[in-house]
Amino acid sequence: MADIDRYVSQLAQLAVRQGANVQPGQIVSLAGEPGKEALWRAIGEAAYAAGARFVDLSVFDVHLKRARALHADRDTLPYVPPWIGERVLALGDQRAARISLSGPVAPHLLDDVDPELLSLDRLPRVPESMRVVNDQTTNWTIVPCPTPAWATLVHPRLEPPAALELLWEQIAHVCRLDEPDPVAAWDARLTELVRVSCALTDLRLDSVRFHGPGTDLTIGLLPSSRWIAARFATVDGIVHQPNVPTEEVFTTPDPERVDGEVRSTKPLFTSGTAVTGLRVRFERGRAVQVDADQGAEVVRGLVATDDGAARLGEVALVDREGRIGPLETVFFDTLLDENAASHIALGGGYHLGVGDPADVERINESAIHTDFMIGGDEVSVDGVRTGGETVALLRGGRWQI
Amino acid sequence: MADIDRYVSQLAQLAVRQGANVQPGQIVSLAGEPGKEALWRAIGEAAYAAGARFVDLSVFDVHLKRARALHADRDTLPYVPPWIGERVLALGDQRAARISLSGPVAPHLLDDVDPELLSLDRLPRVPESMRVVNDQTTNWTIVPCPTPAWATLVHPRLEPPAALELLWEQIAHVCRLDEPDPVAAWDARLTELVRVSCALTDLRLDSVRFHGPGTDLTIGLLPSSRWIAARFATVDGIVHQPNVPTEEVFTTPDPERVDGEVRSTKPLFTSGTAVTGLRVRFERGRAVQVDADQGAEVVRGLVATDDGAARLGEVALVDREGRIGPLETVFFDTLLDENAASHIALGGGYHLGVGDPADVERINESAIHTDFMIGGDEVSVDGVRTGGETVALLRGGRWQI
């Protein structure tokens, strides 16, 4: 337990100092779930020590979501009391900091609930959150919070205490808590990711090509597609790191220009199912054929969700310095899994990934956004510039730019 | 654990059906603390089963309050983000139900914190709560929620599991969960308490006199003092029971007319100290002498808090049918302890206890409201009517009216 106690304290410091970069006098919104008390308390203490004016805890309990889906009148399920969204907007108005703790606390609790009912109740997500993110009025971060149930999900063959210890060790490693100065380590890593993202944007690429075993995929970009690393600044200039950990640089592609075949390099877990050996063929932007060693029907269902679900909303590159992929562990948590390797996402794209407002309407729209991993040391990535010149981007997992 | 699981489920049903009396379509505000998950989840489920539109959980964590007192800038301690009070007012506007869970979860956590700092941060209390109570726009209740830490506080000589089991048994008993139909049992008890409160109000008493070992105390009432039992109705006519359990009928006395001597019949715990054998002499409303077998100085400090702290804000009568007193247990929780026996409170009074707005300005005002028990089977209670006639109220703990 001594190690875990130390990790809790170190991760709290990292969330407050590097992640949200809490400023003296700020309100800090802290979003957790039952079972994450130790970390949220350590974060609260670190935030007050950093000069926070008030730490405003909000707790989401998935047990209540389950009870609602099972017992409430179906017509009431989309209802959200007005003050929940109003609070989020007020956090923006007040220029607050926001810290959220990710990681499942009760992974199988909704397994037996009709997914259609669950889709009607979208909480804890509220649309106001996206608006505050786009307004860039809050300095925010998401950090992972290991819990016993999560540890057992990730390491089912271990005894629960050993599983929890291993998950914490892995989280500590990927969050660089094992560095002498984790904040300095993240500053160095972010500086590199920002350098790469600027270099990629400056190349003004027309498309990106992935080439490797089972993969030959070309993804067209939009004229103003720009590459983003997770070092953000608020409108007031507060630099922060929205994801801890983060390893990716990503952009928003042209949903009309994706062609070729791609094979997933890591399993995809979605809708409670494992999809392995996923193979997708794209033609003029659309996923026209989906096969897999296991679980193909789940992905076929996903791409049929709506008009945009068969097109891409994101392409992201991760180099071999990323610490998540080498662990060869599926964490069942997007914050970690999407940073394991270069990936693409079926579904909606981020406005952040284009520079010209005129391109915003060309961004793919969909109710889904499902990442799957297509990169690895054996997959080469090239960029093709507007003039036709090819530029090597990743070889053997190393940046060539 | 089987018994505890059953108690959780029964208490949840009682809170939803009898306490708050949740109506179909209502929002239900549910206020808990970490450690009370099992009861709040059972209440959430019962509320949705009763037709609630949305159960809105708010969690207060005293650990964050401690961190704030220890680390935040002192000048910021009174600050409360505007949305906390706005949400409470919105609950009134929306005609919501409100359910709170009482009982300490970390009884000694603030022992080493400067009380002056704690007094600057009044959360989880916000002034808007009192306004919503006075507006009678919400149907609300408070129910006790046993936790391991609370059980050890109440039963320190027992092993923790035995202490928790005993506390649950006691809570089940005082909440009448051991009756075949707890809701029917409470209806019968409330009907009796309401009958007594109406009879007391109809007597138009000028004063109440307590007489017993070490006690001869006369408490003057205001012209429009009225007696209240805990069966309330909202402005929309939703009948509810704000306290589960409740055993008292109470009113607001005249702070200028209290004379005589009184000896406490149960220990008083305040400011973390036990006060036993408390003896107080009143002259023209003021406590002019305070003695005790133990802890007199704490009460002397209390009555010196402000101008109204040496005067009375409440007088309450409890008969021998009350289930808390016979347990001879101090629960360290006002919801339970104040229903153990007839009692008086030093400090501020409730507006609810007077019928004429002109009398409101005569109600005692103070920052404190400290109940102590002065009743028992050996203490007689009489009323003196405006014309001078004496009426026996309680003899041997039985109502005489």
PDB file of C-alpha atoms in Angstrom, chain A residues 51-148:
ATOM      1  CA  GLY A  51      -4.113  28.448  -4.067  1.00  0.00           C
ATOM      2  CA  ALA A  52      -7.522  27.211  -5.261  1.00  0.00           C
ATOM      3  CA  ARG A  53     -10.405  29.310  -3.990  1.00  0.00           C
ATOM      4  CA  PHE A  54     -12.842  26.407  -3.927  1.00  0.00           C
ATOM      5  CA  VAL A  55     -12.790  22.754  -4.966  1.00  0.00           C
ATOM      6  CA  ASP A  56     -16.240  21.825  -6.257  1.00  0.00           C
ATOM      7  CA  LEU A  57     -16.742  18.069  -6.162  1.00  0.00           C
ATOM      8  CA  SER A  58     -19.268  16.425  -8.475  1.00  0.00           C
ATOM      9  CA  VAL A  59     -19.840  12.697  -8.131  1.00  0.00           C
ATOM     10  CA  PHE A  60     -21.454  10.554 -10.815  1.00  0.00           C
ATOM     11  CA  ASP A  61     -22.824   7.199  -9.690  1.00  0.00           C
ATOM     12  CA  VAL A  62     -23.422   4.703 -12.493  1.00  0.00           C
ATOM     13  CA  HIS A  63     -25.621   2.686 -10.106  1.00  0.00           C
ATOM     14  CA  LEU A  64     -28.168   5.504 -10.255  1.00  0.00           C
ATOM     15  CA  LYS A  65     -27.933   5.511 -14.059  1.00  0.00           C
ATOM     16  CA  ARG A  66     -28.701   1.803 -14.018  1.00  0.00           C
ATOM     17  CA  ALA A  67     -31.661   2.294 -11.656  1.00  0.00           C
ATOM     18  CA  ARG A  68     -32.991   5.024 -13.920  1.00  0.00           C
ATOM     19  CA  ALA A  69     -32.754   2.891 -17.071  1.00  0.00           C
ATOM     20  CA  LEU A  70     -34.468  -0.020 -15.331  1.00  0.00           C
ATOM     21  CA  HIS A  71     -37.227   1.818 -13.458  1.00  0.00           C
ATOM     22  CA  ALA A  72     -37.891   5.298 -14.825  1.00  0.00           C
ATOM     23  CA  ASP A  73     -40.507   6.153 -17.427  1.00  0.00           C
ATOM     24  CA  ARG A  74     -38.787   5.776 -20.803  1.00  0.00           C
ATOM     25  CA  ASP A  75     -39.969   9.203 -21.983  1.00  0.00           C
ATOM     26  CA  THR A  76     -38.149  10.886 -19.109  1.00  0.00           C
ATOM     27  CA  LEU A  77     -34.736   9.335 -19.842  1.00  0.00           C
ATOM     28  CA  PRO A  78     -33.363  12.204 -21.969  1.00  0.00           C
ATOM     29  CA  TYR A  79     -34.272  14.740 -19.234  1.00  0.00           C
ATOM     30  CA  VAL A  80     -31.418  16.582 -17.546  1.00  0.00           C
ATOM     31  CA  PRO A  81     -32.101  19.195 -14.819  1.00  0.00           C
ATOM     32  CA  PRO A  82     -31.112  22.636 -16.162  1.00  0.00           C
ATOM     33  CA  TRP A  83     -28.614  23.318 -13.377  1.00  0.00           C
ATOM     34  CA  ILE A  84     -26.227  20.580 -14.504  1.00  0.00           C
ATOM     35  CA  GLY A  85     -25.456  22.260 -17.827  1.00  0.00           C
ATOM     36  CA  GLU A  86     -25.692  25.734 -16.278  1.00  0.00           C
ATOM     37  CA  ARG A  87     -22.983  24.804 -13.789  1.00  0.00           C
ATOM     38  CA  VAL A  88     -20.686  23.730 -16.638  1.00  0.00           C
ATOM     39  CA  LEU A  89     -21.250  27.028 -18.461  1.00  0.00           C
ATOM     40  CA  ALA A  90     -20.670  28.904 -15.188  1.00  0.00           C
ATOM     41  CA  LEU A  91     -17.337  27.120 -14.806  1.00  0.00           C
ATOM     42  CA  GLY A  92     -16.386  28.690 -18.127  1.00  0.00           C
ATOM     43  CA  ASP A  93     -17.693  32.122 -17.107  1.00  0.00           C
ATOM     44  CA  GLN A  94     -15.717  31.907 -13.865  1.00  0.00           C
ATOM     45  CA  ARG A  95     -12.559  30.794 -15.711  1.00  0.00           C
ATOM     46  CA  ALA A  96     -12.395  27.679 -13.509  1.00  0.00           C
ATOM     47  CA  ALA A  97     -10.031  24.719 -13.669  1.00  0.00           C
ATOM     48  CA  ARG A  98     -11.552  21.287 -14.320  1.00  0.00           C
ATOM     49  CA  ILE A  99     -10.139  17.903 -13.334  1.00  0.00           C
ATOM     50  CA  SER A 100     -11.828  14.578 -14.148  1.00  0.00           C
ATOM     51  CA  LEU A 101     -10.873  11.066 -13.073  1.00  0.00           C
ATOM     52  CA  SER A 102     -11.249   8.361 -15.721  1.00  0.00           C
ATOM     53  CA  GLY A 103     -11.352   4.579 -15.455  1.00  0.00           C
ATOM     54  CA  PRO A 104     -14.309   2.239 -14.960  1.00  0.00           C
ATOM     55  CA  VAL A 105     -15.534   1.595 -11.399  1.00  0.00           C
ATOM     56  CA  ALA A 106     -18.243  -0.969 -12.170  1.00  0.00           C
ATOM     57  CA  PRO A 107     -17.401  -2.313 -15.645  1.00  0.00           C
ATOM     58  CA  HIS A 108     -20.221  -4.840 -15.992  1.00  0.00           C
ATOM     59  CA  LEU A 109     -23.000  -2.967 -14.205  1.00  0.00           C
ATOM     60  CA  LEU A 110     -24.808  -1.987 -17.386  1.00  0.00           C
ATOM     61  CA  ASP A 111     -24.216  -5.236 -19.290  1.00  0.00           C
ATOM     62  CA  ASP A 112     -27.809  -6.412 -18.855  1.00  0.00           C
ATOM     63  CA  VAL A 113     -29.440  -3.048 -19.570  1.00  0.00           C
ATOM     64  CA  ASP A 114     -31.076  -2.411 -22.944  1.00  0.00           C
ATOM     65  CA  PRO A 115     -28.514  -0.273 -24.866  1.00  0.00           C
ATOM     66  CA  GLU A 116     -31.319   1.753 -26.408  1.00  0.00           C
ATOM     67  CA  LEU A 117     -32.437   2.911 -22.959  1.00  0.00           C
ATOM     68  CA  LEU A 118     -28.829   3.761 -22.080  1.00  0.00           C
ATOM     69  CA  SER A 119     -28.494   5.807 -25.245  1.00  0.00           C
ATOM     70  CA  LEU A 120     -31.455   7.980 -24.184  1.00  0.00           C
ATOM     71  CA  ASP A 121     -29.744   9.002 -20.927  1.00  0.00           C
ATOM     72  CA  ARG A 122     -26.437  10.532 -22.007  1.00  0.00           C
ATOM     73  CA  LEU A 123     -25.246  11.582 -18.562  1.00  0.00           C
ATOM     74  CA  PRO A 124     -22.637  12.200 -17.276  1.00  0.00           C
ATOM     75  CA  ARG A 125     -22.047  13.851 -20.687  1.00  0.00           C
ATOM     76  CA  VAL A 126     -23.795  17.151 -21.256  1.00  0.00           C
ATOM     77  CA  PRO A 127     -23.506  19.192 -24.475  1.00  0.00           C
ATOM     78  CA  GLU A 128     -22.375  22.226 -22.476  1.00  0.00           C
ATOM     79  CA  SER A 129     -19.041  20.489 -21.785  1.00  0.00           C
ATOM     80  CA  MET A 130     -18.131  20.530 -25.460  1.00  0.00           C
ATOM     81  CA  ARG A 131     -19.006  24.223 -25.638  1.00  0.00           C
ATOM     82  CA  VAL A 132     -16.728  25.068 -22.718  1.00  0.00           C
ATOM     83  CA  VAL A 133     -13.923  23.038 -24.304  1.00  0.00           C
ATOM     84  CA  ASN A 134     -14.378  24.870 -27.607  1.00  0.00           C
ATOM     85  CA  ASP A 135     -14.525  28.244 -25.818  1.00  0.00           C
ATOM     86  CA  GLN A 136     -11.151  27.423 -24.220  1.00  0.00           C
ATOM     87  CA  THR A 137     -12.220  29.236 -21.058  1.00  0.00           C
ATOM     88  CA  THR A 138     -11.172  26.498 -18.628  1.00  0.00           C
ATOM     89  CA  ASN A 139      -7.825  24.841 -18.001  1.00  0.00           C
ATOM     90  CA  TRP A 140      -8.667  21.174 -17.720  1.00  0.00           C
ATOM     91  CA  THR A 141      -7.338  17.666 -17.564  1.00  0.00           C
ATOM     92  CA  ILE A 142      -8.374  14.029 -17.334  1.00  0.00           C
ATOM     93  CA  VAL A 143      -6.209  11.623 -15.332  1.00  0.00           C
ATOM     94  CA  PRO A 144      -6.718   7.881 -14.795  1.00  0.00           C
ATOM     95  CA  CYS A 145      -7.760   6.614 -11.355  1.00  0.00           C
ATOM     96  CA  PRO A 146      -7.124   2.920 -10.662  1.00  0.00           C
ATOM     97  CA  THR A 147      -9.825   1.107  -8.686  1.00  0.00           C
ATOM     98  CA  PRO A 148     -10.105  -2.557  -7.652  1.00  0.00           C
TER      99      PRO A 148
END
